[in-house]
Amino acid sequence: KLVPTAATQAGLPASDVAALLGVIGTPKLAANYPAAVVAAVGGALQEAYRHGIQLVAYTSLAFGIIGIVACLCCKDVDAKMTNKIEVYLDTEKEKAHEIAEKHHHHRDELAHQTS
């Protein structure tokens, strides 16, 4: 959108725009087109990149703000962050016994749960 407009304003006929778009980023651009068209296309490309990067930045900013607001709306879970294991899965009981033996502070809890 920006590049064809800039090229036609720099004097390129509208019928040559499709061919111009095919050679952007190649040495053929400078070899086959006047300096004014090349300069206009270069400026338009920079503007197009700027718009693209700006859109990504604004989108990322919006998601970041939504994430921060969501975090601020969460309840405090510090009271629930303990070393106590409330439930062991049946398939994991053996593993739980091994862990409890390694971590003696779980030993009494485990003995109480399995009896």
Short mmCIF file of N, CA, C and O in Angstrom, two decimals, residues 1-93:
data_model
loop_
_atom_site.label_atom_id
_atom_site.label_comp_id
_atom_site.label_asym_id
_atom_site.label_seq_id
_atom_site.Cartn_x
_atom_site.Cartn_y
_atom_site.Cartn_z
N LYS A 1 0.83 -1.19 0.00
CA LYS A 1 0.00 0.00 0.00
C LYS A 1 0.88 1.25 0.00
O LYS A 1 0.65 2.17 -0.78
N LEU A 2 1.87 1.29 0.86
CA LEU A 2 2.74 2.47 0.94
C LEU A 2 3.73 2.52 -0.24
O LEU A 2 3.99 3.59 -0.78
N VAL A 3 4.27 1.37 -0.59
CA VAL A 3 5.30 1.32 -1.63
C VAL A 3 4.73 1.70 -3.00
O VAL A 3 5.32 2.55 -3.69
N PRO A 4 3.61 1.12 -3.46
CA PRO A 4 3.09 1.53 -4.77
C PRO A 4 2.72 3.02 -4.82
O PRO A 4 2.99 3.68 -5.83
N THR A 5 2.17 3.53 -3.75
CA THR A 5 1.82 4.96 -3.72
C THR A 5 3.07 5.82 -3.83
O THR A 5 3.10 6.79 -4.61
N ALA A 6 4.10 5.48 -3.06
CA ALA A 6 5.34 6.26 -3.11
C ALA A 6 6.00 6.18 -4.49
O ALA A 6 6.51 7.17 -5.01
N ALA A 7 5.96 4.99 -5.09
CA ALA A 7 6.59 4.82 -6.41
C ALA A 7 5.87 5.62 -7.48
O ALA A 7 6.51 6.27 -8.32
N THR A 8 4.54 5.61 -7.46
CA THR A 8 3.80 6.36 -8.47
C THR A 8 3.94 7.87 -8.25
O THR A 8 3.99 8.63 -9.22
N GLN A 9 4.04 8.29 -7.00
CA GLN A 9 4.25 9.71 -6.73
C GLN A 9 5.65 10.16 -7.16
O GLN A 9 5.86 11.33 -7.45
N ALA A 10 6.59 9.24 -7.20
CA ALA A 10 7.95 9.56 -7.64
C ALA A 10 8.09 9.51 -9.15
O ALA A 10 9.18 9.74 -9.68
N GLY A 11 7.00 9.21 -9.86
CA GLY A 11 7.04 9.26 -11.32
C GLY A 11 6.97 7.91 -12.02
O GLY A 11 7.06 7.86 -13.25
N LEU A 12 6.81 6.83 -11.30
CA LEU A 12 6.71 5.51 -11.93
C LEU A 12 5.29 5.33 -12.47
O LEU A 12 4.32 5.59 -11.76
N PRO A 13 5.15 4.89 -13.72
CA PRO A 13 3.81 4.63 -14.25
C PRO A 13 3.12 3.50 -13.46
O PRO A 13 3.77 2.55 -13.02
N ALA A 14 1.82 3.60 -13.24
CA ALA A 14 1.06 2.61 -12.47
C ALA A 14 1.16 1.22 -13.08
O ALA A 14 1.10 0.21 -12.36
N SER A 15 1.36 1.15 -14.38
CA SER A 15 1.47 -0.16 -15.04
C SER A 15 2.77 -0.89 -14.69
O SER A 15 2.87 -2.10 -14.86
N ASP A 16 3.77 -0.17 -14.20
CA ASP A 16 5.06 -0.78 -13.85
C ASP A 16 5.18 -1.16 -12.37
O ASP A 16 6.21 -1.69 -11.94
N VAL A 17 4.14 -0.88 -11.60
CA VAL A 17 4.21 -1.13 -10.15
C VAL A 17 4.39 -2.62 -9.85
O VAL A 17 5.18 -2.99 -8.98
N ALA A 18 3.67 -3.49 -10.54
CA ALA A 18 3.78 -4.93 -10.28
C ALA A 18 5.21 -5.42 -10.52
O ALA A 18 5.75 -6.21 -9.73
N ALA A 19 5.84 -4.96 -11.59
CA ALA A 19 7.22 -5.36 -11.87
C ALA A 19 8.17 -4.81 -10.80
O ALA A 19 9.12 -5.50 -10.39
N LEU A 20 7.90 -3.60 -10.35
CA LEU A 20 8.73 -2.99 -9.30
C LEU A 20 8.66 -3.83 -8.02
O LEU A 20 9.69 -4.08 -7.39
N LEU A 21 7.48 -4.24 -7.64
CA LEU A 21 7.32 -5.02 -6.41
C LEU A 21 8.09 -6.34 -6.48
O LEU A 21 8.52 -6.86 -5.46
N GLY A 22 8.28 -6.87 -7.68
CA GLY A 22 9.02 -8.11 -7.85
C GLY A 22 10.51 -7.98 -7.69
O GLY A 22 11.20 -8.97 -7.44
N VAL A 23 11.03 -6.76 -7.81
CA VAL A 23 12.49 -6.59 -7.72
C VAL A 23 12.94 -5.86 -6.45
O VAL A 23 14.13 -5.59 -6.29
N ILE A 24 12.01 -5.57 -5.57
CA ILE A 24 12.38 -4.91 -4.31
C ILE A 24 13.30 -5.85 -3.53
O ILE A 24 13.03 -7.03 -3.38
N GLY A 25 14.38 -5.32 -3.03
CA GLY A 25 15.35 -6.10 -2.27
C GLY A 25 16.41 -6.77 -3.12
O GLY A 25 17.20 -7.55 -2.61
N THR A 26 16.40 -6.48 -4.40
CA THR A 26 17.42 -7.05 -5.30
C THR A 26 18.20 -5.92 -5.96
O THR A 26 17.74 -4.77 -5.99
N PRO A 27 19.36 -6.21 -6.52
CA PRO A 27 20.13 -5.17 -7.23
C PRO A 27 19.42 -4.64 -8.47
O PRO A 27 19.72 -3.54 -8.95
N LYS A 28 18.46 -5.39 -9.00
CA LYS A 28 17.72 -4.94 -10.19
C LYS A 28 16.92 -3.68 -9.93
O LYS A 28 16.63 -2.93 -10.86
N LEU A 29 16.55 -3.44 -8.69
CA LEU A 29 15.77 -2.24 -8.37
C LEU A 29 16.55 -0.99 -8.76
O LEU A 29 16.04 -0.12 -9.49
N ALA A 30 17.79 -0.88 -8.30
CA ALA A 30 18.61 0.29 -8.60
C ALA A 30 19.04 0.33 -10.06
O ALA A 30 19.22 1.41 -10.63
N ALA A 31 19.18 -0.84 -10.66
CA ALA A 31 19.66 -0.88 -12.04
C ALA A 31 18.56 -0.52 -13.05
O ALA A 31 18.85 0.07 -14.09
N ASN A 32 17.32 -0.85 -12.74
CA ASN A 32 16.23 -0.69 -13.70
C ASN A 32 15.32 0.51 -13.47
O ASN A 32 14.47 0.79 -14.32
N TYR A 33 15.46 1.19 -12.33
CA TYR A 33 14.53 2.28 -12.02
C TYR A 33 15.31 3.55 -11.67
O TYR A 33 16.43 3.48 -11.16
N PRO A 34 14.71 4.72 -11.91
CA PRO A 34 15.39 5.99 -11.60
C PRO A 34 15.66 6.14 -10.10
O PRO A 34 14.98 5.55 -9.26
N ALA A 35 16.64 6.95 -9.79
CA ALA A 35 17.05 7.16 -8.39
C ALA A 35 15.91 7.70 -7.55
O ALA A 35 15.77 7.34 -6.37
N ALA A 36 15.06 8.56 -8.12
CA ALA A 36 13.94 9.12 -7.35
C ALA A 36 12.97 8.02 -6.94
O ALA A 36 12.45 8.01 -5.81
N VAL A 37 12.71 7.07 -7.84
CA VAL A 37 11.80 5.96 -7.52
C VAL A 37 12.44 5.05 -6.46
O VAL A 37 11.77 4.64 -5.51
N VAL A 38 13.72 4.77 -6.62
CA VAL A 38 14.42 3.92 -5.65
C VAL A 38 14.40 4.56 -4.27
O VAL A 38 14.14 3.90 -3.26
N ALA A 39 14.65 5.85 -4.19
CA ALA A 39 14.64 6.56 -2.91
C ALA A 39 13.24 6.56 -2.30
O ALA A 39 13.08 6.34 -1.09
N ALA A 40 12.22 6.78 -3.12
CA ALA A 40 10.85 6.79 -2.62
C ALA A 40 10.44 5.40 -2.12
O ALA A 40 9.79 5.27 -1.07
N VAL A 41 10.82 4.37 -2.86
CA VAL A 41 10.51 3.00 -2.45
C VAL A 41 11.24 2.66 -1.14
O VAL A 41 10.67 2.05 -0.24
N GLY A 42 12.49 3.08 -1.02
CA GLY A 42 13.25 2.84 0.21
C GLY A 42 12.60 3.48 1.41
O GLY A 42 12.46 2.87 2.47
N GLY A 43 12.17 4.73 1.26
CA GLY A 43 11.49 5.42 2.35
C GLY A 43 10.16 4.77 2.70
O GLY A 43 9.80 4.64 3.88
N ALA A 44 9.43 4.34 1.67
CA ALA A 44 8.14 3.69 1.91
C ALA A 44 8.33 2.34 2.61
O ALA A 44 7.54 1.97 3.48
N LEU A 45 9.38 1.62 2.24
CA LEU A 45 9.67 0.34 2.91
C LEU A 45 9.99 0.55 4.38
O LEU A 45 9.52 -0.19 5.25
N GLN A 46 10.78 1.57 4.67
CA GLN A 46 11.09 1.87 6.07
C GLN A 46 9.83 2.21 6.85
O GLN A 46 9.65 1.77 7.99
N GLU A 47 8.96 2.98 6.24
CA GLU A 47 7.70 3.34 6.90
C GLU A 47 6.82 2.11 7.11
O GLU A 47 6.18 1.96 8.15
N ALA A 48 6.79 1.22 6.13
CA ALA A 48 6.00 -0.01 6.26
C ALA A 48 6.54 -0.89 7.40
O ALA A 48 5.76 -1.43 8.19
N TYR A 49 7.87 -1.02 7.46
CA TYR A 49 8.47 -1.78 8.56
C TYR A 49 8.16 -1.12 9.90
O TYR A 49 7.86 -1.81 10.89
N ARG A 50 8.23 0.20 9.95
CA ARG A 50 7.92 0.91 11.19
C ARG A 50 6.49 0.64 11.63
O ARG A 50 6.23 0.37 12.80
N HIS A 51 5.56 0.68 10.69
CA HIS A 51 4.16 0.40 11.02
C HIS A 51 4.00 -1.04 11.54
O HIS A 51 3.27 -1.27 12.51
N GLY A 52 4.65 -1.98 10.89
CA GLY A 52 4.56 -3.38 11.32
C GLY A 52 5.11 -3.60 12.71
O GLY A 52 4.49 -4.27 13.54
N ILE A 53 6.28 -3.04 12.98
CA ILE A 53 6.89 -3.19 14.30
C ILE A 53 6.06 -2.48 15.36
O ILE A 53 5.88 -2.98 16.47
N GLN A 54 5.51 -1.33 15.01
CA GLN A 54 4.67 -0.59 15.95
C GLN A 54 3.42 -1.40 16.30
O GLN A 54 3.02 -1.45 17.47
N LEU A 55 2.82 -2.04 15.32
CA LEU A 55 1.64 -2.86 15.58
C LEU A 55 1.97 -4.01 16.53
O LEU A 55 1.22 -4.29 17.48
N VAL A 56 3.09 -4.68 16.29
CA VAL A 56 3.50 -5.77 17.18
C VAL A 56 3.77 -5.25 18.59
O VAL A 56 3.37 -5.87 19.58
N ALA A 57 4.42 -4.11 18.70
CA ALA A 57 4.72 -3.54 20.01
C ALA A 57 3.45 -3.17 20.76
O ALA A 57 3.31 -3.47 21.96
N TYR A 58 2.49 -2.54 20.08
CA TYR A 58 1.24 -2.17 20.74
C TYR A 58 0.44 -3.40 21.16
O TYR A 58 -0.16 -3.42 22.23
N THR A 59 0.46 -4.43 20.32
CA THR A 59 -0.25 -5.66 20.67
C THR A 59 0.39 -6.32 21.88
O THR A 59 -0.30 -6.76 22.80
N SER A 60 1.70 -6.37 21.91
CA SER A 60 2.42 -6.95 23.06
C SER A 60 2.16 -6.15 24.32
O SER A 60 1.97 -6.72 25.40
N LEU A 61 2.13 -4.85 24.18
CA LEU A 61 1.85 -3.98 25.33
C LEU A 61 0.45 -4.26 25.87
O LEU A 61 0.26 -4.34 27.09
N ALA A 62 -0.52 -4.41 24.98
CA ALA A 62 -1.88 -4.69 25.43
C ALA A 62 -1.96 -6.01 26.18
O ALA A 62 -2.58 -6.08 27.25
N PHE A 63 -1.33 -7.05 25.65
CA PHE A 63 -1.33 -8.34 26.35
C PHE A 63 -0.60 -8.24 27.68
O PHE A 63 -1.01 -8.85 28.67
N GLY A 64 0.47 -7.48 27.73
CA GLY A 64 1.19 -7.30 29.00
C GLY A 64 0.34 -6.61 30.04
O GLY A 64 0.31 -7.01 31.21
N ILE A 65 -0.37 -5.57 29.63
CA ILE A 65 -1.24 -4.86 30.57
C ILE A 65 -2.36 -5.77 31.06
O ILE A 65 -2.67 -5.80 32.26
N ILE A 66 -2.95 -6.54 30.16
CA ILE A 66 -4.01 -7.47 30.56
C ILE A 66 -3.45 -8.50 31.54
O ILE A 66 -4.10 -8.83 32.54
N GLY A 67 -2.25 -8.99 31.30
CA GLY A 67 -1.63 -9.95 32.20
C GLY A 67 -1.37 -9.37 33.58
O GLY A 67 -1.62 -10.02 34.60
N ILE A 68 -0.89 -8.13 33.63
CA ILE A 68 -0.63 -7.49 34.92
C ILE A 68 -1.93 -7.27 35.68
O ILE A 68 -2.02 -7.52 36.89
N VAL A 69 -2.97 -6.81 34.98
CA VAL A 69 -4.27 -6.60 35.63
C VAL A 69 -4.81 -7.93 36.15
O VAL A 69 -5.34 -8.01 37.27
N ALA A 70 -4.67 -9.00 35.36
CA ALA A 70 -5.13 -10.31 35.80
C ALA A 70 -4.38 -10.77 37.05
O ALA A 70 -4.97 -11.32 37.97
N CYS A 71 -3.08 -10.51 37.11
CA CYS A 71 -2.29 -10.87 38.29
C CYS A 71 -2.73 -10.08 39.51
O CYS A 71 -2.79 -10.61 40.62
N LEU A 72 -3.04 -8.82 39.30
CA LEU A 72 -3.48 -7.99 40.42
C LEU A 72 -4.85 -8.41 40.94
O LEU A 72 -5.17 -8.17 42.10
N CYS A 73 -5.65 -9.05 40.11
CA CYS A 73 -6.98 -9.50 40.52
C CYS A 73 -6.95 -10.86 41.20
O CYS A 73 -7.97 -11.29 41.74
N CYS A 74 -5.83 -11.54 41.18
CA CYS A 74 -5.73 -12.87 41.80
C CYS A 74 -5.68 -12.75 43.31
O CYS A 74 -5.13 -11.79 43.85
N LYS A 75 -6.24 -13.76 43.97
CA LYS A 75 -6.19 -13.80 45.43
C LYS A 75 -4.79 -14.19 45.89
O LYS A 75 -4.07 -14.89 45.19
N ASP A 76 -4.45 -13.81 47.11
CA ASP A 76 -3.18 -14.17 47.70
C ASP A 76 -3.21 -15.64 48.10
O ASP A 76 -4.12 -16.07 48.81
N VAL A 77 -2.26 -16.43 47.66
CA VAL A 77 -2.24 -17.86 47.96
C VAL A 77 -1.10 -18.23 48.91
O VAL A 77 -0.84 -19.41 49.10
N ASP A 78 -0.47 -17.25 49.52
CA ASP A 78 0.66 -17.54 50.42
C ASP A 78 0.25 -18.45 51.57
O ASP A 78 1.03 -19.29 52.00
N ALA A 79 -0.96 -18.31 52.07
CA ALA A 79 -1.41 -19.14 53.19
C ALA A 79 -1.52 -20.60 52.78
O ALA A 79 -1.43 -21.50 53.62
N LYS A 80 -1.73 -20.87 51.52
CA LYS A 80 -1.88 -22.24 51.05
C LYS A 80 -0.56 -22.86 50.61
O LYS A 80 -0.50 -24.05 50.31
N MET A 81 0.50 -22.10 50.58
CA MET A 81 1.80 -22.59 50.14
C MET A 81 2.57 -23.18 51.32
O MET A 81 3.39 -22.52 51.94
N THR A 82 2.26 -24.43 51.64
CA THR A 82 2.93 -25.10 52.75
C THR A 82 3.63 -26.35 52.21
O THR A 82 3.48 -26.72 51.05
N ASN A 83 4.35 -27.02 53.08
CA ASN A 83 5.03 -28.26 52.71
C ASN A 83 4.13 -29.47 52.91
O ASN A 83 4.54 -30.60 52.67
N LYS A 84 2.91 -29.27 53.36
CA LYS A 84 1.99 -30.37 53.63
C LYS A 84 1.43 -30.93 52.33
O LYS A 84 0.98 -30.19 51.47
N ILE A 85 1.46 -32.24 52.21
CA ILE A 85 0.90 -32.92 51.05
C ILE A 85 -0.46 -33.45 51.47
O ILE A 85 -0.56 -34.32 52.34
N GLU A 86 -1.51 -32.94 50.87
CA GLU A 86 -2.87 -33.29 51.28
C GLU A 86 -3.31 -34.65 50.74
O GLU A 86 -3.97 -35.40 51.42
N VAL A 87 -2.99 -34.94 49.49
CA VAL A 87 -3.51 -36.15 48.85
C VAL A 87 -2.40 -36.81 48.06
O VAL A 87 -1.66 -36.16 47.34
N TYR A 88 -2.32 -38.14 48.20
CA TYR A 88 -1.41 -38.92 47.37
C TYR A 88 -2.26 -39.74 46.40
O TYR A 88 -3.29 -40.28 46.78
N LEU A 89 -1.82 -39.84 45.18
CA LEU A 89 -2.50 -40.70 44.22
C LEU A 89 -2.18 -42.14 44.54
O LEU A 89 -1.09 -42.47 45.00
N ASP A 90 -3.16 -43.05 44.33
CA ASP A 90 -2.94 -44.46 44.64
C ASP A 90 -1.74 -45.03 43.91
O ASP A 90 -1.00 -45.82 44.46
N THR A 91 -1.55 -44.64 42.68
CA THR A 91 -0.44 -45.17 41.90
C THR A 91 0.89 -44.60 42.38
O THR A 91 1.94 -45.14 42.05
N GLU A 92 0.84 -43.58 43.14
CA GLU A 92 2.06 -42.92 43.59
C GLU A 92 2.37 -43.19 45.06
O GLU A 92 3.26 -42.58 45.62
N LYS A 93 1.62 -44.10 45.70
CA LYS A 93 1.82 -44.33 47.14
C LYS A 93 3.23 -44.82 47.46
O LYS A 93 3.84 -44.36 48.41
#
